[in-house]
């Protein structure tokens, strides 16, 4: 009897763990999208004709390029997969941060049926391969 209860508890724990991972994955998609949109706003609102990406993620919290600073994010979100506020950053060839990605090497559950902007996430092998980048050429 005790063995059966132990097996059932083990199965319940595994199911809970899987559900929690799925929730964190969905949160990564949400948070990554917010960060990508903030990078895009920073880029598009650059004063003058030569657009710039933020030099740091902190610049999304307070953009001092204006007399009255602009805020594109209220906070730098934690990576739901690692629980840390550290993100990998994708540098623009012209300088600045054009995207972020999770530092988690975890394997995604979701491998298909992404929004068009994230079509490149399909069949990726780790969360670190999901790069949330803003590109003016792909401004969707």
Short mmCIF file of C-alpha atoms in Angstrom, two decimals:
data_model
loop_
_atom_site.label_atom_id
_atom_site.label_comp_id
_atom_site.label_asym_id
_atom_site.label_seq_id
_atom_site.Cartn_x
_atom_site.Cartn_y
_atom_site.Cartn_z
CA UNK A 1 0.00 0.00 0.00
CA UNK A 2 2.77 2.40 0.96
CA UNK A 3 4.54 1.63 -2.32
CA UNK A 4 1.42 2.55 -4.32
CA UNK A 5 1.03 5.85 -2.45
CA UNK A 6 4.71 6.62 -3.07
CA UNK A 7 4.36 5.94 -6.79
CA UNK A 8 1.23 8.11 -7.01
CA UNK A 9 2.96 10.97 -5.18
CA UNK A 10 5.94 10.66 -7.51
CA UNK A 11 3.67 10.84 -10.55
CA UNK A 12 1.79 13.84 -9.14
CA UNK A 13 5.09 15.61 -8.48
CA UNK A 14 6.29 14.96 -12.02
CA UNK A 15 3.03 16.29 -13.47
CA UNK A 16 3.23 19.40 -11.29
CA UNK A 17 6.83 19.97 -12.38
CA UNK A 18 5.88 19.66 -16.05
CA UNK A 19 2.96 22.08 -15.62
CA UNK A 20 5.23 24.57 -13.85
CA UNK A 21 7.78 24.38 -16.68
CA UNK A 22 5.02 24.99 -19.22
CA UNK A 23 3.86 28.06 -17.26
CA UNK A 24 7.42 29.44 -17.12
CA UNK A 25 7.78 28.86 -20.85
CA UNK A 26 4.61 30.87 -21.52
CA UNK A 27 5.89 33.61 -19.20
CA UNK A 28 9.18 33.68 -21.14
CA UNK A 29 7.26 34.31 -24.36
CA UNK A 30 5.31 37.12 -22.68
CA UNK A 31 8.29 38.78 -20.99
CA UNK A 32 10.53 38.36 -24.03
CA UNK A 33 7.88 40.05 -26.18
CA UNK A 34 7.68 43.00 -23.77
CA UNK A 35 11.45 43.40 -23.81
CA UNK A 36 11.57 43.19 -27.63
CA UNK A 37 8.83 45.82 -27.93
CA UNK A 38 10.66 48.12 -25.49
CA UNK A 39 13.87 47.81 -27.52
CA UNK A 40 11.85 48.64 -30.64
CA UNK A 41 10.30 51.72 -29.03
CA UNK A 42 13.71 52.94 -27.91
CA UNK A 43 15.06 52.47 -31.43
CA UNK A 44 12.11 54.12 -33.20
CA UNK A 45 12.04 57.11 -30.85
CA UNK A 46 15.72 57.93 -31.29
CA UNK A 47 15.96 61.68 -31.91
CA UNK A 48 17.39 62.53 -35.31
CA UNK A 49 17.70 60.50 -38.49
CA UNK A 50 20.26 57.93 -37.29
CA UNK A 51 18.46 55.36 -35.14
CA UNK A 52 20.20 53.70 -32.20
CA UNK A 53 19.63 50.65 -30.06
CA UNK A 54 19.95 50.96 -26.27
CA UNK A 55 23.52 50.57 -24.96
CA UNK A 56 22.18 48.70 -21.92
CA UNK A 57 18.90 47.22 -20.72
CA UNK A 58 18.87 49.91 -18.01
CA UNK A 59 18.39 52.50 -20.79
CA UNK A 60 14.91 51.01 -21.31
CA UNK A 61 14.01 52.08 -17.77
CA UNK A 62 15.14 55.67 -18.22
CA UNK A 63 16.00 57.12 -21.63
CA UNK A 64 17.98 60.30 -20.92
CA UNK A 65 18.20 61.34 -24.57
CA UNK A 66 15.20 63.62 -24.00
CA UNK A 67 14.68 66.67 -21.76
CA UNK A 68 12.02 64.64 -19.95
CA UNK A 69 13.31 61.05 -19.77
CA UNK A 70 11.18 58.35 -21.39
CA UNK A 71 10.49 54.96 -19.87
CA UNK A 72 9.88 51.94 -22.08
CA UNK A 73 9.79 49.43 -19.21
CA UNK A 74 8.97 49.75 -15.52
CA UNK A 75 11.49 47.08 -14.62
CA UNK A 76 13.96 44.66 -16.14
CA UNK A 77 12.03 41.43 -15.90
CA UNK A 78 13.48 38.27 -14.48
CA UNK A 79 14.06 35.42 -16.89
CA UNK A 80 11.26 33.00 -15.96
CA UNK A 81 13.44 30.01 -16.81
CA UNK A 82 16.36 30.97 -14.53
CA UNK A 83 14.64 33.29 -12.03
CA UNK A 84 17.46 35.82 -12.59
CA UNK A 85 17.45 39.30 -14.10
CA UNK A 86 20.47 38.34 -16.19
CA UNK A 87 19.76 37.95 -19.89
CA UNK A 88 21.91 37.10 -22.84
CA UNK A 89 22.06 40.06 -25.20
CA UNK A 90 22.23 40.19 -28.98
CA UNK A 91 24.42 43.09 -30.04
CA UNK A 92 23.56 45.13 -33.11
CA UNK A 93 26.32 45.37 -35.75
CA UNK A 94 26.16 49.17 -35.28
CA UNK A 95 26.30 48.89 -31.49
CA UNK A 96 23.69 48.58 -28.79
CA UNK A 97 21.35 45.80 -27.76
CA UNK A 98 18.90 44.65 -30.41
CA UNK A 99 17.63 41.59 -28.58
CA UNK A 100 17.68 39.37 -25.52
CA UNK A 101 17.56 35.65 -24.86
CA UNK A 102 17.32 33.34 -21.88
CA UNK A 103 20.54 32.00 -20.40
CA UNK A 104 18.73 28.73 -19.69
CA UNK A 105 19.87 25.69 -21.60
CA UNK A 106 16.52 23.98 -20.95
CA UNK A 107 14.73 22.16 -23.75
CA UNK A 108 11.45 23.82 -24.82
CA UNK A 109 8.14 21.99 -24.89
CA UNK A 110 6.78 24.35 -27.51
CA UNK A 111 8.39 23.67 -30.87
CA UNK A 112 5.66 24.80 -33.29
CA UNK A 113 2.68 27.12 -33.74
CA UNK A 114 4.46 30.33 -32.76
CA UNK A 115 3.22 33.79 -33.68
CA UNK A 116 4.61 34.89 -37.08
CA UNK A 117 7.21 37.18 -35.48
CA UNK A 118 8.62 34.16 -33.62
CA UNK A 119 8.44 31.64 -36.48
CA UNK A 120 12.22 31.16 -36.15
CA UNK A 121 11.68 29.67 -32.66
CA UNK A 122 10.25 26.52 -34.24
CA UNK A 123 12.24 23.35 -33.55
CA UNK A 124 14.86 25.15 -31.44
CA UNK A 125 16.80 22.92 -29.06
CA UNK A 126 17.04 25.28 -26.05
CA UNK A 127 15.39 28.36 -24.58
CA UNK A 128 18.62 30.23 -25.27
CA UNK A 129 17.85 29.83 -28.98
CA UNK A 130 14.66 31.89 -28.59
CA UNK A 131 16.07 35.33 -29.41
CA UNK A 132 13.64 38.20 -28.81
CA UNK A 133 15.13 40.77 -31.19
CA UNK A 134 13.85 43.99 -32.70
CA UNK A 135 14.73 44.61 -36.32
CA UNK A 136 13.26 47.58 -38.22
CA UNK A 137 13.11 45.39 -41.34
CA UNK A 138 10.81 42.97 -39.52
CA UNK A 139 8.75 45.51 -37.58
CA UNK A 140 5.55 43.58 -36.95
#
